[in-house]
Amino acid sequence: MASTADIKNGVVLNIDGQLWSVVEFQHVKPGKGGAFVRTKLKNVMSGKVVDKTFNAGAKVELENVDRRDFTYLYNDGEGFVFMDVADYDQITVGAATVGDAANFLLENQQVQIALNNGNPLYIELPASVVLEITYTEPGLQGDRSSAGTKPATVETGYEIQVPLFLETGTKVKVDTRTGDYLGRVN
């Protein structure tokens, strides 16, 4: 057990059996009354963000979360198989844990996986990835970048909105957090 003095950004707390990551914290010492710690916590599994206040000196349970680099290998139908770049061990991560990251995963892509006691909690992708457009309607003469957007399917099967002038086979940069088109890649 640790105390509220150990709360820092990025630390993971175990509250009522759920894991919460500290996004922000502030030690407050009001003029009268006891000091307290005001925190903004993000649920590691669901992503839900809540505000929670702890009295100064209260005991909190810190969890050990290990973020390690992995390489994505393949999807075996039951889950996604990753290889640890340090010791070449392979782990299978369920589709529920991978979540929306599956829309941007390509074979041999580097990712970070947060592990707690050997159990994968979540996957962190790079901020953007380069994907090839596998299908989109053909562009017409006069289509320019400011004219609007059209749907395009990328090589992972995910559909994004791209400018009208892009064609099938073009490589594009995609934001992994929002799924937005960021630009062409030559």
JSON list of C-alpha atoms in Angstrom, two decimals:
[
{"chain": "A", "resi": 1, "resn": "MET", "atom": "CA", "xyz": [0.00, 0.00, 0.00]},
{"chain": "A", "resi": 2, "resn": "ALA", "atom": "CA", "xyz": [1.14, 3.51, -0.79]},
{"chain": "A", "resi": 3, "resn": "SER", "atom": "CA", "xyz": [-0.13, 6.91, 0.33]},
{"chain": "A", "resi": 4, "resn": "THR", "atom": "CA", "xyz": [-1.53, 9.83, -1.63]},
{"chain": "A", "resi": 5, "resn": "ALA", "atom": "CA", "xyz": [1.98, 11.35, -1.67]},
{"chain": "A", "resi": 6, "resn": "ASP", "atom": "CA", "xyz": [2.94, 8.66, -4.22]},
{"chain": "A", "resi": 7, "resn": "ILE", "atom": "CA", "xyz": [0.27, 9.74, -6.75]},
{"chain": "A", "resi": 8, "resn": "LYS", "atom": "CA", "xyz": [1.88, 11.01, -9.96]},
{"chain": "A", "resi": 9, "resn": "ASN", "atom": "CA", "xyz": [0.79, 11.31, -13.60]},
{"chain": "A", "resi": 10, "resn": "GLY", "atom": "CA", "xyz": [0.79, 7.91, -15.33]},
{"chain": "A", "resi": 11, "resn": "VAL", "atom": "CA", "xyz": [0.63, 5.87, -12.11]},
{"chain": "A", "resi": 12, "resn": "VAL", "atom": "CA", "xyz": [-2.01, 3.11, -12.13]},
{"chain": "A", "resi": 13, "resn": "LEU", "atom": "CA", "xyz": [-4.24, 2.70, -9.05]},
{"chain": "A", "resi": 14, "resn": "ASN", "atom": "CA", "xyz": [-6.37, -0.30, -8.10]},
{"chain": "A", "resi": 15, "resn": "ILE", "atom": "CA", "xyz": [-9.71, 1.04, -6.82]},
{"chain": "A", "resi": 16, "resn": "ASP", "atom": "CA", "xyz": [-12.41, -1.53, -5.98]},
{"chain": "A", "resi": 17, "resn": "GLY", "atom": "CA", "xyz": [-10.76, -4.12, -8.26]},
{"chain": "A", "resi": 18, "resn": "GLN", "atom": "CA", "xyz": [-10.61, -1.82, -11.29]},
{"chain": "A", "resi": 19, "resn": "LEU", "atom": "CA", "xyz": [-7.44, -0.27, -12.72]},
{"chain": "A", "resi": 20, "resn": "TRP", "atom": "CA", "xyz": [-7.37, 3.51, -13.09]},
{"chain": "A", "resi": 21, "resn": "SER", "atom": "CA", "xyz": [-4.54, 5.56, -14.64]},
{"chain": "A", "resi": 22, "resn": "VAL", "atom": "CA", "xyz": [-3.82, 9.01, -13.16]},
{"chain": "A", "resi": 23, "resn": "VAL", "atom": "CA", "xyz": [-4.24, 11.65, -15.90]},
{"chain": "A", "resi": 24, "resn": "GLU", "atom": "CA", "xyz": [-3.90, 14.72, -13.65]},
{"chain": "A", "resi": 25, "resn": "PHE", "atom": "CA", "xyz": [-3.34, 15.28, -9.95]},
{"chain": "A", "resi": 26, "resn": "GLN", "atom": "CA", "xyz": [-3.22, 18.30, -7.67]},
{"chain": "A", "resi": 27, "resn": "HIS", "atom": "CA", "xyz": [-2.28, 18.50, -3.99]},
{"chain": "A", "resi": 28, "resn": "VAL", "atom": "CA", "xyz": [-4.58, 21.06, -2.32]},
{"chain": "A", "resi": 29, "resn": "LYS", "atom": "CA", "xyz": [-3.95, 22.66, 1.09]},
{"chain": "A", "resi": 30, "resn": "PRO", "atom": "CA", "xyz": [-6.94, 24.87, 1.91]},
{"chain": "A", "resi": 31, "resn": "GLY", "atom": "CA", "xyz": [-6.75, 27.57, 4.60]},
{"chain": "A", "resi": 32, "resn": "LYS", "atom": "CA", "xyz": [-8.83, 25.55, 7.04]},
{"chain": "A", "resi": 33, "resn": "GLY", "atom": "CA", "xyz": [-9.47, 21.84, 7.09]},
{"chain": "A", "resi": 34, "resn": "GLY", "atom": "CA", "xyz": [-7.24, 18.98, 6.02]},
{"chain": "A", "resi": 35, "resn": "ALA", "atom": "CA", "xyz": [-5.21, 18.78, 2.83]},
{"chain": "A", "resi": 36, "resn": "PHE", "atom": "CA", "xyz": [-6.42, 16.56, -0.01]},
{"chain": "A", "resi": 37, "resn": "VAL", "atom": "CA", "xyz": [-5.42, 15.30, -3.46]},
{"chain": "A", "resi": 38, "resn": "ARG", "atom": "CA", "xyz": [-7.71, 16.06, -6.40]},
{"chain": "A", "resi": 39, "resn": "THR", "atom": "CA", "xyz": [-7.23, 13.61, -9.31]},
{"chain": "A", "resi": 40, "resn": "LYS", "atom": "CA", "xyz": [-8.57, 12.93, -12.78]},
{"chain": "A", "resi": 41, "resn": "LEU", "atom": "CA", "xyz": [-8.56, 9.15, -13.38]},
{"chain": "A", "resi": 42, "resn": "LYS", "atom": "CA", "xyz": [-8.99, 7.18, -16.61]},
{"chain": "A", "resi": 43, "resn": "ASN", "atom": "CA", "xyz": [-10.27, 3.60, -16.49]},
{"chain": "A", "resi": 44, "resn": "VAL", "atom": "CA", "xyz": [-7.59, 1.43, -18.13]},
{"chain": "A", "resi": 45, "resn": "MET", "atom": "CA", "xyz": [-10.10, -0.99, -19.68]},
{"chain": "A", "resi": 46, "resn": "SER", "atom": "CA", "xyz": [-13.07, 1.20, -20.70]},
{"chain": "A", "resi": 47, "resn": "GLY", "atom": "CA", "xyz": [-11.37, 4.59, -21.14]},
{"chain": "A", "resi": 48, "resn": "LYS", "atom": "CA", "xyz": [-13.96, 6.31, -18.91]},
{"chain": "A", "resi": 49, "resn": "VAL", "atom": "CA", "xyz": [-12.60, 9.45, -17.18]},
{"chain": "A", "resi": 50, "resn": "VAL", "atom": "CA", "xyz": [-13.73, 10.43, -13.66]},
{"chain": "A", "resi": 51, "resn": "ASP", "atom": "CA", "xyz": [-12.70, 12.97, -11.01]},
{"chain": "A", "resi": 52, "resn": "LYS", "atom": "CA", "xyz": [-11.86, 11.59, -7.57]},
{"chain": "A", "resi": 53, "resn": "THR", "atom": "CA", "xyz": [-10.64, 13.28, -4.38]},
{"chain": "A", "resi": 54, "resn": "PHE", "atom": "CA", "xyz": [-8.49, 11.54, -1.76]},
{"chain": "A", "resi": 55, "resn": "ASN", "atom": "CA", "xyz": [-7.77, 12.86, 1.75]},
{"chain": "A", "resi": 56, "resn": "ALA", "atom": "CA", "xyz": [-4.07, 13.57, 2.31]},
{"chain": "A", "resi": 57, "resn": "GLY", "atom": "CA", "xyz": [-2.28, 10.55, 3.75]},
{"chain": "A", "resi": 58, "resn": "ALA", "atom": "CA", "xyz": [-5.02, 8.11, 2.69]},
{"chain": "A", "resi": 59, "resn": "LYS", "atom": "CA", "xyz": [-3.79, 4.68, 1.60]},
{"chain": "A", "resi": 60, "resn": "VAL", "atom": "CA", "xyz": [-4.04, 3.84, -2.12]},
{"chain": "A", "resi": 61, "resn": "GLU", "atom": "CA", "xyz": [-3.16, 0.62, -3.88]},
{"chain": "A", "resi": 62, "resn": "LEU", "atom": "CA", "xyz": [-0.63, 1.10, -6.69]},
{"chain": "A", "resi": 63, "resn": "GLU", "atom": "CA", "xyz": [-0.54, -1.44, -9.54]},
{"chain": "A", "resi": 64, "resn": "ASN", "atom": "CA", "xyz": [2.55, -2.35, -11.52]},
{"chain": "A", "resi": 65, "resn": "VAL", "atom": "CA", "xyz": [1.91, -1.78, -15.23]},
{"chain": "A", "resi": 66, "resn": "ASP", "atom": "CA", "xyz": [4.70, -2.74, -17.61]},
{"chain": "A", "resi": 67, "resn": "ARG", "atom": "CA", "xyz": [4.66, -1.12, -21.08]},
{"chain": "A", "resi": 68, "resn": "ARG", "atom": "CA", "xyz": [6.71, -3.17, -23.55]},
{"chain": "A", "resi": 69, "resn": "ASP", "atom": "CA", "xyz": [7.36, -3.07, -27.28]},
{"chain": "A", "resi": 70, "resn": "PHE", "atom": "CA", "xyz": [5.77, -5.81, -29.38]},
{"chain": "A", "resi": 71, "resn": "THR", "atom": "CA", "xyz": [5.54, -6.62, -33.10]},
{"chain": "A", "resi": 72, "resn": "TYR", "atom": "CA", "xyz": [2.13, -7.58, -34.53]},
{"chain": "A", "resi": 73, "resn": "LEU", "atom": "CA", "xyz": [2.37, -10.93, -36.33]},
{"chain": "A", "resi": 74, "resn": "TYR", "atom": "CA", "xyz": [-1.10, -12.12, -37.40]},
{"chain": "A", "resi": 75, "resn": "ASN", "atom": "CA", "xyz": [-4.75, -12.69, -36.45]},
{"chain": "A", "resi": 76, "resn": "ASP", "atom": "CA", "xyz": [-5.38, -16.39, -35.73]},
{"chain": "A", "resi": 77, "resn": "GLY", "atom": "CA", "xyz": [-9.18, -16.09, -35.63]},
{"chain": "A", "resi": 78, "resn": "GLU", "atom": "CA", "xyz": [-9.38, -16.17, -31.82]},
{"chain": "A", "resi": 79, "resn": "GLY", "atom": "CA", "xyz": [-7.13, -13.20, -31.17]},
{"chain": "A", "resi": 80, "resn": "PHE", "atom": "CA", "xyz": [-4.19, -11.12, -32.32]},
{"chain": "A", "resi": 81, "resn": "VAL", "atom": "CA", "xyz": [-0.70, -12.63, -31.96]},
{"chain": "A", "resi": 82, "resn": "PHE", "atom": "CA", "xyz": [2.15, -10.31, -30.93]},
{"chain": "A", "resi": 83, "resn": "MET", "atom": "CA", "xyz": [5.86, -11.00, -30.42]},
{"chain": "A", "resi": 84, "resn": "ASP", "atom": "CA", "xyz": [7.91, -9.34, -27.67]},
{"chain": "A", "resi": 85, "resn": "VAL", "atom": "CA", "xyz": [10.86, -7.61, -29.39]},
{"chain": "A", "resi": 86, "resn": "ALA", "atom": "CA", "xyz": [13.11, -8.16, -26.34]},
{"chain": "A", "resi": 87, "resn": "ASP", "atom": "CA", "xyz": [12.79, -11.93, -25.79]},
{"chain": "A", "resi": 88, "resn": "TYR", "atom": "CA", "xyz": [10.77, -13.10, -28.84]},
{"chain": "A", "resi": 89, "resn": "ASP", "atom": "CA", "xyz": [7.97, -14.56, -26.68]},
{"chain": "A", "resi": 90, "resn": "GLN", "atom": "CA", "xyz": [4.57, -14.59, -28.37]},
{"chain": "A", "resi": 91, "resn": "ILE", "atom": "CA", "xyz": [1.30, -13.61, -26.70]},
{"chain": "A", "resi": 92, "resn": "THR", "atom": "CA", "xyz": [-2.26, -13.73, -28.00]},
{"chain": "A", "resi": 93, "resn": "VAL", "atom": "CA", "xyz": [-4.42, -10.69, -27.21]},
{"chain": "A", "resi": 94, "resn": "GLY", "atom": "CA", "xyz": [-8.21, -10.96, -27.45]},
{"chain": "A", "resi": 95, "resn": "ALA", "atom": "CA", "xyz": [-10.19, -8.81, -29.88]},
{"chain": "A", "resi": 96, "resn": "ALA", "atom": "CA", "xyz": [-11.93, -7.03, -26.98]},
{"chain": "A", "resi": 97, "resn": "THR", "atom": "CA", "xyz": [-8.58, -5.84, -25.60]},
{"chain": "A", "resi": 98, "resn": "VAL", "atom": "CA", "xyz": [-7.30, -4.76, -29.03]},
{"chain": "A", "resi": 99, "resn": "GLY", "atom": "CA", "xyz": [-10.54, -2.86, -29.74]},
{"chain": "A", "resi": 100, "resn": "ASP", "atom": "CA", "xyz": [-10.44, -0.16, -32.44]},
{"chain": "A", "resi": 101, "resn": "ALA", "atom": "CA", "xyz": [-6.67, -0.60, -32.84]},
{"chain": "A", "resi": 102, "resn": "ALA", "atom": "CA", "xyz": [-7.50, -3.58, -35.10]},
{"chain": "A", "resi": 103, "resn": "ASN", "atom": "CA", "xyz": [-8.55, -1.08, -37.80]},
{"chain": "A", "resi": 104, "resn": "PHE", "atom": "CA", "xyz": [-4.93, 0.12, -38.12]},
{"chain": "A", "resi": 105, "resn": "LEU", "atom": "CA", "xyz": [-2.87, -3.05, -37.46]},
{"chain": "A", "resi": 106, "resn": "LEU", "atom": "CA", "xyz": [-0.60, -4.29, -40.24]},
{"chain": "A", "resi": 107, "resn": "GLU", "atom": "CA", "xyz": [1.72, -7.28, -40.04]},
{"chain": "A", "resi": 108, "resn": "ASN", "atom": "CA", "xyz": [5.18, -6.51, -38.58]},
{"chain": "A", "resi": 109, "resn": "GLN", "atom": "CA", "xyz": [3.92, -3.21, -37.11]},
{"chain": "A", "resi": 110, "resn": "GLN", "atom": "CA", "xyz": [5.50, -2.02, -33.84]},
{"chain": "A", "resi": 111, "resn": "VAL", "atom": "CA", "xyz": [3.07, -1.38, -30.94]},
{"chain": "A", "resi": 112, "resn": "GLN", "atom": "CA", "xyz": [3.29, -0.94, -27.17]},
{"chain": "A", "resi": 113, "resn": "ILE", "atom": "CA", "xyz": [1.26, -3.25, -24.95]},
{"chain": "A", "resi": 114, "resn": "ALA", "atom": "CA", "xyz": [0.60, -2.44, -21.29]},
{"chain": "A", "resi": 115, "resn": "LEU", "atom": "CA", "xyz": [0.83, -5.59, -19.16]},
{"chain": "A", "resi": 116, "resn": "ASN", "atom": "CA", "xyz": [-0.32, -6.09, -15.57]},
{"chain": "A", "resi": 117, "resn": "ASN", "atom": "CA", "xyz": [0.88, -9.37, -14.01]},
{"chain": "A", "resi": 118, "resn": "GLY", "atom": "CA", "xyz": [1.35, -10.78, -17.52]},
{"chain": "A", "resi": 119, "resn": "ASN", "atom": "CA", "xyz": [-2.20, -9.88, -18.62]},
{"chain": "A", "resi": 120, "resn": "PRO", "atom": "CA", "xyz": [-2.50, -7.43, -21.54]},
{"chain": "A", "resi": 121, "resn": "LEU", "atom": "CA", "xyz": [-4.54, -4.34, -20.58]},
{"chain": "A", "resi": 122, "resn": "TYR", "atom": "CA", "xyz": [-4.49, -2.20, -23.72]},
{"chain": "A", "resi": 123, "resn": "ILE", "atom": "CA", "xyz": [-2.52, -1.52, -26.91]},
{"chain": "A", "resi": 124, "resn": "GLU", "atom": "CA", "xyz": [-0.88, 1.78, -27.83]},
{"chain": "A", "resi": 125, "resn": "LEU", "atom": "CA", "xyz": [-0.38, 2.37, -31.56]},
{"chain": "A", "resi": 126, "resn": "PRO", "atom": "CA", "xyz": [1.89, 5.00, -33.10]},
{"chain": "A", "resi": 127, "resn": "ALA", "atom": "CA", "xyz": [0.10, 8.37, -33.57]},
{"chain": "A", "resi": 128, "resn": "SER", "atom": "CA", "xyz": [-0.28, 7.70, -37.32]},
{"chain": "A", "resi": 129, "resn": "VAL", "atom": "CA", "xyz": [0.13, 4.80, -39.74]},
{"chain": "A", "resi": 130, "resn": "VAL", "atom": "CA", "xyz": [0.59, 4.54, -43.51]},
{"chain": "A", "resi": 131, "resn": "LEU", "atom": "CA", "xyz": [-2.11, 2.45, -45.22]},
{"chain": "A", "resi": 132, "resn": "GLU", "atom": "CA", "xyz": [-2.84, 1.72, -48.88]},
{"chain": "A", "resi": 133, "resn": "ILE", "atom": "CA", "xyz": [-6.29, 2.43, -50.34]},
{"chain": "A", "resi": 134, "resn": "THR", "atom": "CA", "xyz": [-7.68, -0.87, -51.68]},
{"chain": "A", "resi": 135, "resn": "TYR", "atom": "CA", "xyz": [-10.95, 0.55, -53.04]},
{"chain": "A", "resi": 136, "resn": "THR", "atom": "CA", "xyz": [-12.47, 3.94, -53.73]},
{"chain": "A", "resi": 137, "resn": "GLU", "atom": "CA", "xyz": [-14.63, 5.42, -56.47]},
{"chain": "A", "resi": 138, "resn": "PRO", "atom": "CA", "xyz": [-12.52, 6.80, -59.33]},
{"chain": "A", "resi": 139, "resn": "GLY", "atom": "CA", "xyz": [-11.76, 10.52, -59.27]},
{"chain": "A", "resi": 140, "resn": "LEU", "atom": "CA", "xyz": [-13.15, 12.84, -61.92]},
{"chain": "A", "resi": 141, "resn": "GLN", "atom": "CA", "xyz": [-11.45, 15.65, -63.82]},
{"chain": "A", "resi": 142, "resn": "GLY", "atom": "CA", "xyz": [-11.63, 18.83, -61.75]},
{"chain": "A", "resi": 143, "resn": "ASP", "atom": "CA", "xyz": [-11.73, 17.12, -58.34]},
{"chain": "A", "resi": 144, "resn": "ARG", "atom": "CA", "xyz": [-9.51, 19.03, -55.94]},
{"chain": "A", "resi": 145, "resn": "SER", "atom": "CA", "xyz": [-8.59, 18.70, -52.29]},
{"chain": "A", "resi": 146, "resn": "SER", "atom": "CA", "xyz": [-11.03, 21.43, -51.19]},
{"chain": "A", "resi": 147, "resn": "ALA", "atom": "CA", "xyz": [-14.03, 20.02, -53.08]},
{"chain": "A", "resi": 148, "resn": "GLY", "atom": "CA", "xyz": [-15.09, 17.46, -50.43]},
{"chain": "A", "resi": 149, "resn": "THR", "atom": "CA", "xyz": [-14.52, 13.87, -49.43]},
{"chain": "A", "resi": 150, "resn": "LYS", "atom": "CA", "xyz": [-15.52, 10.36, -50.43]},
{"chain": "A", "resi": 151, "resn": "PRO", "atom": "CA", "xyz": [-15.32, 6.98, -48.63]},
{"chain": "A", "resi": 152, "resn": "ALA", "atom": "CA", "xyz": [-12.26, 4.80, -49.24]},
{"chain": "A", "resi": 153, "resn": "THR", "atom": "CA", "xyz": [-11.45, 1.31, -47.93]},
{"chain": "A", "resi": 154, "resn": "VAL", "atom": "CA", "xyz": [-7.85, 0.80, -46.73]},
{"chain": "A", "resi": 155, "resn": "GLU", "atom": "CA", "xyz": [-5.87, -2.46, -46.66]},
{"chain": "A", "resi": 156, "resn": "THR", "atom": "CA", "xyz": [-7.03, -3.37, -43.13]},
{"chain": "A", "resi": 157, "resn": "GLY", "atom": "CA", "xyz": [-10.69, -3.25, -44.28]},
{"chain": "A", "resi": 158, "resn": "TYR", "atom": "CA", "xyz": [-11.39, 0.00, -42.40]},
{"chain": "A", "resi": 159, "resn": "GLU", "atom": "CA", "xyz": [-13.27, 2.79, -44.22]},
{"chain": "A", "resi": 160, "resn": "ILE", "atom": "CA", "xyz": [-12.04, 6.40, -44.00]},
{"chain": "A", "resi": 161, "resn": "GLN", "atom": "CA", "xyz": [-13.01, 9.68, -45.67]},
{"chain": "A", "resi": 162, "resn": "VAL", "atom": "CA", "xyz": [-10.46, 10.95, -48.24]},
{"chain": "A", "resi": 163, "resn": "PRO", "atom": "CA", "xyz": [-10.35, 13.86, -50.73]},
{"chain": "A", "resi": 164, "resn": "LEU", "atom": "CA", "xyz": [-12.08, 13.25, -54.07]},
{"chain": "A", "resi": 165, "resn": "PHE", "atom": "CA", "xyz": [-8.86, 13.18, -56.16]},
{"chain": "A", "resi": 166, "resn": "LEU", "atom": "CA", "xyz": [-7.35, 10.09, -54.44]},
{"chain": "A", "resi": 167, "resn": "GLU", "atom": "CA", "xyz": [-7.43, 6.80, -56.32]},
{"chain": "A", "resi": 168, "resn": "THR", "atom": "CA", "xyz": [-7.12, 3.08, -55.50]},
{"chain": "A", "resi": 169, "resn": "GLY", "atom": "CA", "xyz": [-3.50, 2.10, -54.74]},
{"chain": "A", "resi": 170, "resn": "THR", "atom": "CA", "xyz": [-2.55, 5.45, -53.16]},
{"chain": "A", "resi": 171, "resn": "LYS", "atom": "CA", "xyz": [-0.75, 5.27, -49.80]},
{"chain": "A", "resi": 172, "resn": "VAL", "atom": "CA", "xyz": [-2.22, 7.60, -47.18]},
{"chain": "A", "resi": 173, "resn": "LYS", "atom": "CA", "xyz": [-1.30, 8.61, -43.62]},
{"chain": "A", "resi": 174, "resn": "VAL", "atom": "CA", "xyz": [-4.12, 7.95, -41.11]},
{"chain": "A", "resi": 175, "resn": "ASP", "atom": "CA", "xyz": [-4.45, 9.21, -37.51]},
{"chain": "A", "resi": 176, "resn": "THR", "atom": "CA", "xyz": [-4.84, 6.12, -35.27]},
{"chain": "A", "resi": 177, "resn": "ARG", "atom": "CA", "xyz": [-6.72, 7.99, -32.52]},
{"chain": "A", "resi": 178, "resn": "THR", "atom": "CA", "xyz": [-9.50, 9.44, -34.71]},
{"chain": "A", "resi": 179, "resn": "GLY", "atom": "CA", "xyz": [-9.30, 7.51, -38.00]},
{"chain": "A", "resi": 180, "resn": "ASP", "atom": "CA", "xyz": [-8.89, 10.79, -39.94]},
{"chain": "A", "resi": 181, "resn": "TYR", "atom": "CA", "xyz": [-7.03, 11.14, -43.24]},
{"chain": "A", "resi": 182, "resn": "LEU", "atom": "CA", "xyz": [-3.81, 13.14, -42.67]},
{"chain": "A", "resi": 183, "resn": "GLY", "atom": "CA", "xyz": [-2.26, 13.20, -46.16]},
{"chain": "A", "resi": 184, "resn": "ARG", "atom": "CA", "xyz": [-0.75, 11.32, -49.07]},
{"chain": "A", "resi": 185, "resn": "VAL", "atom": "CA", "xyz": [2.52, 9.44, -48.77]},
{"chain": "A", "resi": 186, "resn": "ASN", "atom": "CA", "xyz": [4.80, 9.25, -51.80]}
]
